[in-house]
GROMACS .gro file of C-alpha atoms in nm:
model
  386
    1MET     CA    1   0.000   0.000   0.000
    2PHE     CA    2   0.272   0.248   0.104
    3SER     CA    3   0.476   0.168  -0.207
    4THR     CA    4   0.168   0.241  -0.420
    5ILE     CA    5   0.111   0.575  -0.244
    6GLY     CA    6   0.480   0.657  -0.287
    7TYR     CA    7   0.457   0.576  -0.658
    8PHE     CA    8   0.168   0.817  -0.712
    9ILE     CA    9   0.345   1.088  -0.510
   10CYS     CA   10   0.642   1.052  -0.747
   11ILE     CA   11   0.434   1.112  -1.062
   12PRO     CA   12   0.424   1.498  -1.055
   13PHE     CA   13   0.786   1.522  -0.941
   14ALA     CA   14   0.903   1.279  -1.211
   15TRP     CA   15   0.716   1.483  -1.472
   16LEU     CA   16   0.904   1.796  -1.360
   17VAL     CA   17   1.246   1.627  -1.365
   18ARG     CA   18   1.174   1.479  -1.712
   19LEU     CA   19   1.064   1.821  -1.840
   20PHE     CA   20   1.384   1.991  -1.724
   21TYR     CA   21   1.603   1.704  -1.842
   22ASN     CA   22   1.453   1.722  -2.190
   23LEU     CA   23   1.500   2.101  -2.192
   24THR     CA   24   1.861   2.108  -2.067
   25ASN     CA   25   1.989   1.759  -2.155
   26SER     CA   26   2.173   1.778  -1.821
   27TYR     CA   27   2.077   1.559  -1.528
   28ALA     CA   28   2.232   1.795  -1.269
   29MET     CA   29   2.062   2.101  -1.419
   30ALA     CA   30   1.731   1.914  -1.424
   31ILE     CA   31   1.771   1.845  -1.049
   32ILE     CA   32   1.866   2.210  -0.977
   33LEU     CA   33   1.569   2.349  -1.173
   34PHE     CA   34   1.341   2.093  -1.008
   35THR     CA   35   1.463   2.218  -0.668
   36LEU     CA   36   1.398   2.580  -0.765
   37VAL     CA   37   1.041   2.507  -0.878
   38THR     CA   38   0.956   2.309  -0.563
   39LYS     CA   39   1.095   2.594  -0.351
   40LEU     CA   40   0.873   2.841  -0.535
   41ILE     CA   41   0.570   2.616  -0.489
   42MET     CA   42   0.634   2.593  -0.116
   43LEU     CA   43   0.714   2.963  -0.083
   44PRO     CA   44   0.365   3.076   0.040
   45PHE     CA   45   0.372   2.817   0.320
   46GLN     CA   46   0.729   2.901   0.414
   47MET     CA   47   0.649   3.273   0.417
   48LYS     CA   48   0.377   3.208   0.672
   49SER     CA   49   0.618   2.998   0.877
   50LYS     CA   50   0.890   3.264   0.852
   51LYS     CA   51   0.659   3.542   0.964
   52SER     CA   52   0.542   3.339   1.262
   53MET     CA   53   0.901   3.256   1.357
   54MET     CA   54   1.008   3.621   1.341
   55ARG     CA   55   0.711   3.724   1.553
   56MET     CA   56   0.817   3.465   1.808
   57SER     CA   57   1.167   3.609   1.803
   58ARG     CA   58   1.035   3.959   1.873
   59MET     CA   59   0.827   3.822   2.161
   60SER     CA   60   1.124   3.651   2.325
   61GLY     CA   61   1.179   3.935   2.576
   62ARG     CA   62   0.820   3.922   2.700
   63LEU     CA   63   0.832   3.542   2.712
   64GLN     CA   64   1.145   3.556   2.928
   65GLU     CA   65   0.972   3.797   3.165
   66ILE     CA   66   0.683   3.551   3.203
   67GLN     CA   67   0.925   3.263   3.262
   68LYS     CA   68   1.107   3.456   3.535
   69LYS     CA   69   0.788   3.584   3.696
   70TYR     CA   70   0.627   3.239   3.715
   71ALA     CA   71   0.942   3.030   3.750
   72ASN     CA   72   0.792   2.839   4.044
   73ASN     CA   73   0.448   2.795   3.891
   74GLN     CA   74   0.470   2.603   3.565
   75ALA     CA   75   0.095   2.587   3.516
   76LYS     CA   76   0.055   2.964   3.548
   77GLN     CA   77   0.362   3.017   3.328
   78ALA     CA   78   0.213   2.802   3.051
   79GLU     CA   79  -0.121   2.980   3.086
   80GLU     CA   80   0.036   3.327   3.057
   81MET     CA   81   0.253   3.224   2.764
   82GLN     CA   82  -0.048   3.078   2.585
   83LYS     CA   83  -0.238   3.401   2.651
   84LEU     CA   84   0.048   3.601   2.499
   85TYR     CA   85   0.054   3.373   2.193
   86ALA     CA   86  -0.321   3.426   2.150
   87GLU     CA   87  -0.289   3.807   2.183
   88GLU     CA   88  -0.014   3.818   1.921
   89GLY     CA   89  -0.182   3.562   1.693
   90VAL     CA   90   0.120   3.330   1.697
   91SER     CA   91   0.137   2.950   1.707
   92PRO     CA   92   0.460   2.832   1.877
   93MET     CA   93   0.486   2.525   1.651
   94SER     CA   94   0.402   2.691   1.320
   95GLY     CA   95   0.758   2.814   1.280
   96CYS     CA   96   0.899   2.466   1.236
   97LEU     CA   97   0.598   2.287   1.089
   98TRP     CA   98   0.673   2.369   0.725
   99SER     CA   99   1.045   2.296   0.766
  100PHE     CA  100   0.958   1.926   0.734
  101LEU     CA  101   0.806   1.968   0.387
  102PRO     CA  102   1.134   1.900   0.198
  103PHE     CA  103   1.159   1.547   0.342
  104PRO     CA  104   0.872   1.392   0.140
  105ILE     CA  105   1.016   1.562  -0.169
  106LEU     CA  106   1.360   1.424  -0.086
  107LEU     CA  107   1.220   1.071  -0.054
  108ALA     CA  108   1.028   1.105  -0.381
  109LEU     CA  109   1.337   1.237  -0.558
  110TYR     CA  110   1.546   0.950  -0.421
  111SER     CA  111   1.298   0.703  -0.570
  112ILE     CA  112   1.311   0.887  -0.903
  113ILE     CA  113   1.692   0.877  -0.909
  114ARG     CA  114   1.724   0.518  -0.785
  115GLN     CA  115   1.453   0.375  -1.011
  116PRO     CA  116   1.479   0.567  -1.338
  117ILE     CA  117   1.272   0.317  -1.541
  118THR     CA  118   0.966   0.282  -1.315
  119HIS     CA  119   0.977   0.618  -1.130
  120PHE     CA  120   1.143   0.858  -1.377
  121MET     CA  121   1.029   0.727  -1.716
  122MET     CA  122   0.714   0.587  -1.550
  123LEU     CA  123   0.732   0.256  -1.740
  124SER     CA  124   0.597  -0.072  -1.608
  125GLN     CA  125   0.779  -0.359  -1.441
  126ASP     CA  126   0.720  -0.560  -1.759
  127VAL     CA  127   0.943  -0.315  -1.948
  128VAL     CA  128   1.214  -0.359  -1.684
  129GLN     CA  129   1.198  -0.735  -1.728
  130GLN     CA  130   1.203  -0.697  -2.107
  131MET     CA  131   1.522  -0.489  -2.085
  132VAL     CA  132   1.687  -0.730  -1.839
  133ASP     CA  133   1.613  -1.022  -2.074
  134ALA     CA  134   1.750  -0.830  -2.374
  135VAL     CA  135   2.075  -0.741  -2.194
  136THR     CA  136   2.113  -1.098  -2.067
  137ASN     CA  137   2.052  -1.246  -2.413
  138ALA     CA  138   2.309  -1.004  -2.558
  139GLY     CA  139   2.569  -1.159  -2.329
  140LEU     CA  140   2.643  -0.836  -2.142
  141ASP     CA  141   2.757  -0.833  -1.778
  142ILE     CA  142   2.451  -0.819  -1.550
  143THR     CA  143   2.623  -0.871  -1.213
  144ALA     CA  144   2.581  -0.501  -1.130
  145ILE     CA  145   2.217  -0.514  -1.236
  146VAL     CA  146   2.048  -0.824  -1.091
  147GLN     CA  147   2.077  -1.019  -0.770
  148MET     CA  148   2.256  -1.350  -0.823
  149LYS     CA  149   2.247  -1.679  -0.636
  150ASP     CA  150   2.467  -1.974  -0.734
  151GLY     CA  151   2.559  -1.788  -1.053
  152ALA     CA  152   2.198  -1.742  -1.165
  153PRO     CA  153   1.962  -1.442  -1.137
  154ILE     CA  154   1.706  -1.456  -0.856
  155ILE     CA  155   1.347  -1.469  -0.983
  156GLU     CA  156   1.069  -1.345  -0.756
  157ASP     CA  157   0.698  -1.335  -0.853
  158GLY     CA  158   0.793  -1.386  -1.215
  159PHE     CA  159   1.037  -1.095  -1.230
  160THR     CA  160   1.416  -1.085  -1.205
  161LYS     CA  161   1.513  -0.929  -0.874
  162LEU     CA  162   1.734  -0.624  -0.925
  163LEU     CA  163   2.005  -0.481  -0.699
  164PRO     CA  164   1.924  -0.155  -0.511
  165TYR     CA  165   2.075   0.051  -0.795
  166GLY     CA  166   2.007  -0.211  -1.061
  167GLN     CA  167   1.777   0.010  -1.266
  168ILE     CA  168   2.045   0.282  -1.287
  169ASN     CA  169   2.305   0.032  -1.405
  170LEU     CA  170   2.057  -0.121  -1.648
  171VAL     CA  171   1.985   0.220  -1.803
  172LYS     CA  172   2.359   0.297  -1.824
  173THR     CA  173   2.429  -0.038  -1.992
  174ILE     CA  174   2.156   0.008  -2.251
  175ALA     CA  175   2.257   0.371  -2.321
  176SER     CA  176   2.622   0.275  -2.379
  177GLU     CA  177   2.593  -0.074  -2.531
  178MET     CA  178   2.247  -0.106  -2.685
  179PRO     CA  179   2.099   0.243  -2.751
  180GLU     CA  180   1.880   0.105  -3.030
  181LEU     CA  181   1.705  -0.120  -2.776
  182GLY     CA  182   1.579   0.181  -2.584
  183SER     CA  183   1.455   0.346  -2.900
  184SER     CA  184   1.222   0.049  -2.959
  185VAL     CA  185   1.032   0.115  -2.635
  186GLU     CA  186   0.783   0.402  -2.622
  187GLY     CA  187   0.866   0.643  -2.340
  188TRP     CA  188   1.222   0.514  -2.296
  189ILE     CA  189   1.495   0.776  -2.239
  190ASN     CA  190   1.861   0.694  -2.299
  191MET     CA  191   1.983   0.872  -1.988
  192ASN     CA  192   2.310   1.062  -1.978
  193TYR     CA  193   2.400   1.095  -1.611
  194THR     CA  194   2.721   1.294  -1.675
  195SER     CA  195   2.698   1.663  -1.581
  196PHE     CA  196   2.989   1.904  -1.523
  197GLY     CA  197   3.219   1.612  -1.593
  198LEU     CA  198   3.074   1.412  -1.300
  199ASP     CA  199   2.865   1.097  -1.297
  200MET     CA  200   2.550   1.203  -1.112
  201ALA     CA  201   2.444   0.839  -1.065
  202ALA     CA  202   2.772   0.739  -0.899
  203ASN     CA  203   2.814   0.683  -0.527
  204PRO     CA  204   3.067   0.938  -0.387
  205TRP     CA  205   3.189   0.690  -0.124
  206SER     CA  206   3.307   0.458  -0.402
  207MET     CA  207   3.545   0.737  -0.506
  208VAL     CA  208   3.687   0.749  -0.154
  209THR     CA  209   3.758   0.375  -0.148
  210SER     CA  210   3.919   0.385  -0.491
  211PHE     CA  211   4.054   0.738  -0.495
  212THR     CA  212   4.239   0.873  -0.795
  213PHE     CA  213   4.353   1.231  -0.832
  214THR     CA  214   4.103   1.324  -1.102
  215TRP     CA  215   3.822   1.575  -1.126
  216ALA     CA  216   3.572   1.289  -1.152
  217ALA     CA  217   3.680   1.163  -0.808
  218ILE     CA  218   3.748   1.496  -0.635
  219GLY     CA  219   3.425   1.653  -0.762
  220LEU     CA  220   3.212   1.364  -0.639
  221ILE     CA  221   3.380   1.372  -0.295
  222LEU     CA  222   3.321   1.748  -0.271
  223ILE     CA  223   2.946   1.710  -0.331
  224PRO     CA  224   2.868   1.554   0.014
  225ILE     CA  225   3.097   1.805   0.188
  226LEU     CA  226   2.927   2.097   0.014
  227ALA     CA  227   2.588   1.943   0.096
  228GLY     CA  228   2.672   1.933   0.468
  229GLY     CA  229   2.834   2.279   0.469
  230SER     CA  230   2.547   2.446   0.287
  231GLN     CA  231   2.298   2.276   0.517
  232TRP     CA  232   2.486   2.409   0.821
  233LEU     CA  233   2.493   2.766   0.685
  234PHE     CA  234   2.124   2.747   0.600
  235SER     CA  235   2.044   2.624   0.953
  236LYS     CA  236   2.246   2.909   1.105
  237MET     CA  237   2.048   3.161   0.901
  238MET     CA  238   1.720   3.011   1.015
  239MET     CA  239   1.825   3.005   1.382
  240LYS     CA  240   1.880   3.382   1.379
  241HIS     CA  241   1.504   3.425   1.396
  242GLN     CA  242   1.436   3.128   1.623
  243PRO     CA  243   1.362   3.259   1.976
  244GLN     CA  244   1.540   3.069   2.250
  245THR     CA  245   1.223   3.075   2.461
  246ASP     CA  246   1.032   2.886   2.192
  247PRO     CA  247   0.944   2.535   2.318
  248SER     CA  248   1.090   2.397   1.995
  249ALA     CA  249   1.417   2.596   2.026
  250ALA     CA  250   1.611   2.321   2.203
  251SER     CA  251   1.512   2.058   1.948
  252ALA     CA  252   1.585   2.306   1.666
  253ASN     CA  253   1.937   2.359   1.802
  254ARG     CA  254   1.997   1.986   1.810
  255MET     CA  255   1.855   1.956   1.459
  256MET     CA  256   2.093   2.228   1.339
  257MET     CA  257   2.388   2.014   1.449
  258PHE     CA  258   2.243   1.684   1.332
  259MET     CA  259   2.111   1.775   0.987
  260PRO     CA  260   2.445   1.880   0.828
  261LEU     CA  261   2.608   1.555   0.944
  262PHE     CA  262   2.308   1.361   0.819
  263SER     CA  263   2.336   1.542   0.484
  264VAL     CA  264   2.702   1.442   0.451
  265TYR     CA  265   2.621   1.078   0.532
  266ILE     CA  266   2.327   1.062   0.291
  267ALA     CA  267   2.517   1.235   0.011
  268PHE     CA  268   2.813   0.997   0.049
  269THR     CA  269   2.605   0.679   0.048
  270MET     CA  270   2.357   0.766  -0.230
  271PRO     CA  271   2.382   0.881  -0.592
  272ALA     CA  272   2.558   1.216  -0.633
  273ALA     CA  273   2.242   1.370  -0.784
  274LEU     CA  274   2.084   1.361  -0.439
  275GLY     CA  275   2.376   1.563  -0.300
  276VAL     CA  276   2.327   1.817  -0.580
  277TYR     CA  277   1.963   1.847  -0.475
  278TRP     CA  278   2.069   1.906  -0.114
  279ILE     CA  279   2.318   2.177  -0.214
  280ALA     CA  280   2.061   2.350  -0.437
  281GLN     CA  281   1.798   2.321  -0.163
  282SER     CA  282   2.024   2.494   0.091
  283ALA     CA  283   2.145   2.758  -0.158
  284PHE     CA  284   1.796   2.857  -0.269
  285GLY     CA  285   1.678   2.837   0.092
  286GLY     CA  286   1.955   3.075   0.200
  287VAL     CA  287   1.862   3.332  -0.067
  288GLN     CA  288   1.497   3.293   0.028
  289GLU     CA  289   1.574   3.342   0.400
  290PHE     CA  290   1.774   3.657   0.327
  291PHE     CA  291   1.500   3.829   0.127
  292MET     CA  292   1.216   3.705   0.347
  293GLY     CA  293   1.405   3.832   0.653
  294LYS     CA  294   1.435   4.180   0.502
  295PHE     CA  295   1.073   4.180   0.385
  296PHE     CA  296   0.921   4.062   0.713
  297ASN     CA  297   1.144   4.283   0.928
  298LYS     CA  298   0.998   4.583   0.749
  299LYS     CA  299   0.646   4.442   0.754
  300LEU     CA  300   0.656   4.352   1.123
  301GLU     CA  301   0.793   4.698   1.206
  302GLU     CA  302   0.495   4.851   1.025
  303GLU     CA  303   0.253   4.617   1.203
  304GLU     CA  304   0.406   4.694   1.542
  305ASN     CA  305   0.392   5.069   1.474
  306ALA     CA  306   0.029   5.034   1.366
  307ARG     CA  307  -0.052   4.836   1.681
  308TYR     CA  308   0.131   5.095   1.894
  309GLU     CA  309  -0.063   5.379   1.734
  310ALA     CA  310  -0.387   5.185   1.780
  311ARG     CA  311  -0.305   5.129   2.148
  312GLN     CA  312  -0.220   5.498   2.190
  313ALA     CA  313  -0.545   5.599   2.019
  314GLU     CA  314  -0.739   5.358   2.242
  315ARG     CA  315  -0.562   5.491   2.548
  316LYS     CA  316  -0.641   5.849   2.445
  317ARG     CA  317  -1.004   5.756   2.382
  318LYS     CA  318  -1.033   5.596   2.726
  319MET     CA  319  -0.870   5.901   2.888
  320GLU     CA  320  -1.119   6.129   2.710
  321GLU     CA  321  -1.406   5.908   2.821
  322ALA     CA  322  -1.274   5.909   3.179
  323LYS     CA  323  -1.239   6.288   3.166
  324ILE     CA  324  -1.596   6.329   3.041
  325LEU     CA  325  -1.723   6.089   3.306
  326GLN     CA  326  -1.532   6.277   3.575
  327GLU     CA  327  -1.682   6.609   3.462
  328GLN     CA  328  -2.029   6.456   3.462
  329GLN     CA  329  -1.974   6.323   3.813
  330ARG     CA  330  -1.849   6.666   3.925
  331GLN     CA  331  -2.156   6.837   3.780
  332GLN     CA  332  -2.383   6.583   3.945
  333GLY     CA  333  -2.201   6.649   4.273
  334VAL     CA  334  -2.253   7.024   4.233
  335GLN     CA  335  -2.622   6.969   4.166
  336LYS     CA  336  -2.654   6.745   4.472
  337GLN     CA  337  -2.466   7.002   4.683
  338THR     CA  338  -2.698   7.285   4.565
  339LEU     CA  339  -3.005   7.077   4.649
  340LYS     CA  340  -2.866   7.000   4.994
  341GLU     CA  341  -2.795   7.367   5.052
  342LYS     CA  342  -3.151   7.457   4.956
  343GLN     CA  343  -3.290   7.189   5.187
  344LYS     CA  344  -3.064   7.308   5.471
  345ALA     CA  345  -3.162   7.671   5.415
  346ALA     CA  346  -3.530   7.574   5.429
  347GLN     CA  347  -3.472   7.375   5.748
  348ASP     CA  348  -3.280   7.666   5.905
  349ALA     CA  349  -3.555   7.908   5.817
  350LYS     CA  350  -3.814   7.680   5.966
  351ALA     CA  351  -3.611   7.637   6.285
  352ALA     CA  352  -3.560   8.013   6.314
  353LYS     CA  353  -3.930   8.072   6.274
  354ALA     CA  354  -4.006   7.815   6.542
  355ALA     CA  355  -3.752   7.973   6.778
  356LYS     CA  356  -3.902   8.318   6.723
  357ALA     CA  357  -4.249   8.190   6.785
  358ALA     CA  358  -4.142   8.041   7.121
  359PHE     CA  359  -4.031   8.384   7.262
  360SER     CA  360  -4.309   8.607   7.131
  361THR     CA  361  -4.664   8.700   7.257
  362THR     CA  362  -4.947   8.938   7.167
  363GLU     CA  363  -4.964   9.299   7.290
  364ALA     CA  364  -5.276   9.213   7.483
  365GLY     CA  365  -5.083   8.994   7.718
  366ARG     CA  366  -4.793   9.233   7.779
  367VAL     CA  367  -4.736   9.466   8.068
  368GLY     CA  368  -4.428   9.669   8.012
  369ASP     CA  369  -4.167   9.422   7.896
  370ARG     CA  370  -4.324   9.117   8.067
  371PRO     CA  371  -4.513   8.881   7.850
  372TYR     CA  372  -4.807   8.699   8.002
  373ALA     CA  373  -4.988   8.390   7.897
  374ARG     CA  374  -5.182   8.442   7.583
  375GLY     CA  375  -5.555   8.507   7.627
  376ARG     CA  376  -5.544   8.669   7.973
  377ALA     CA  377  -5.600   9.045   8.000
  378TYR     CA  378  -5.433   9.229   8.285
  379LYS     CA  379  -5.663   9.364   8.555
  380PRO     CA  380  -5.484   9.541   8.835
  381ASP     CA  381  -5.774   9.492   9.082
  382ARG     CA  382  -5.831   9.126   8.999
  383TYR     CA  383  -5.735   9.008   9.347
  384ASP     CA  384  -5.864   9.293   9.559
  385GLU     CA  385  -6.046   9.200   9.880
  386THR     CA  386  -6.337   9.418   9.787
   0.00000   0.00000   0.00000
């Protein structure tokens, strides 16, 4: 099942490599142009990843403050960091998510290089068997093509079992010894793996074990070294915008050390064309990182300035609202004070009136300055004995 899925994944990539090979008649140039096109196709996704990573880098100071503030409370620290990510619209894992996209392409390209008949030319297994039979019947050496046991080819499910790079060697044999055989098969391409004076189908490690001071040997040995070096430089460029507070930072640092070594190993043990792909991938990636870094630095500065101005405008609006509210409250206080004063004045007037009434009497009840009870007239002879 997985081999079937892998086969169908290879179809669009094989079409691209075939297109560029037919245009340039150079296997290495076909791989380089293929790498460029795939980088351009993935550019929108990588731009999103780059922007997210640079935002994370700019947030690193605030993240460090949260880590220090809640160093003894991991739950609260995670909660505050998540809140900050939400406010800034950043996903902590989005920065490295798209960095894994080249791996499926690498695997598909490896299948295309290793199996040129079934995965590059997209011909059937029957055609492979037909070519193996023709080469065998022609008396050519097939020991580098098929698996042998007791001096005879191994047959499995009706087909001759090939060595891991048997299809490459079969194509080379037909192109050099029996080119007319390939011409008789529709869709067959007599591959020329030599580019820049180097055999792109050769294994660079074989040049180490049988080293000769020739460009063919030195060039092939340089390919894995350049693949590892370019991968290391590309990783360094990417890590510039990788915040150290990012949860994925530690694993990214380890990956930066591991991937160049892995690139060297892979490029030494597999066809040189794969190393060319790795070099082109890192070179185009480095150029892309440089220009995206400049572009997003400017864009993020503009966004941050816009957010700052928006925050200032919001702050000013709130201050104006608070000022208006304060003035309204002051006016309401003045109105309440005036009402209280009126009520107090009325109460004072009433109290004064009551006090005045308590010390006053009518003229009918007054003798000199002495007031008498109201209603009693003064009679000087009231108590006379007569």
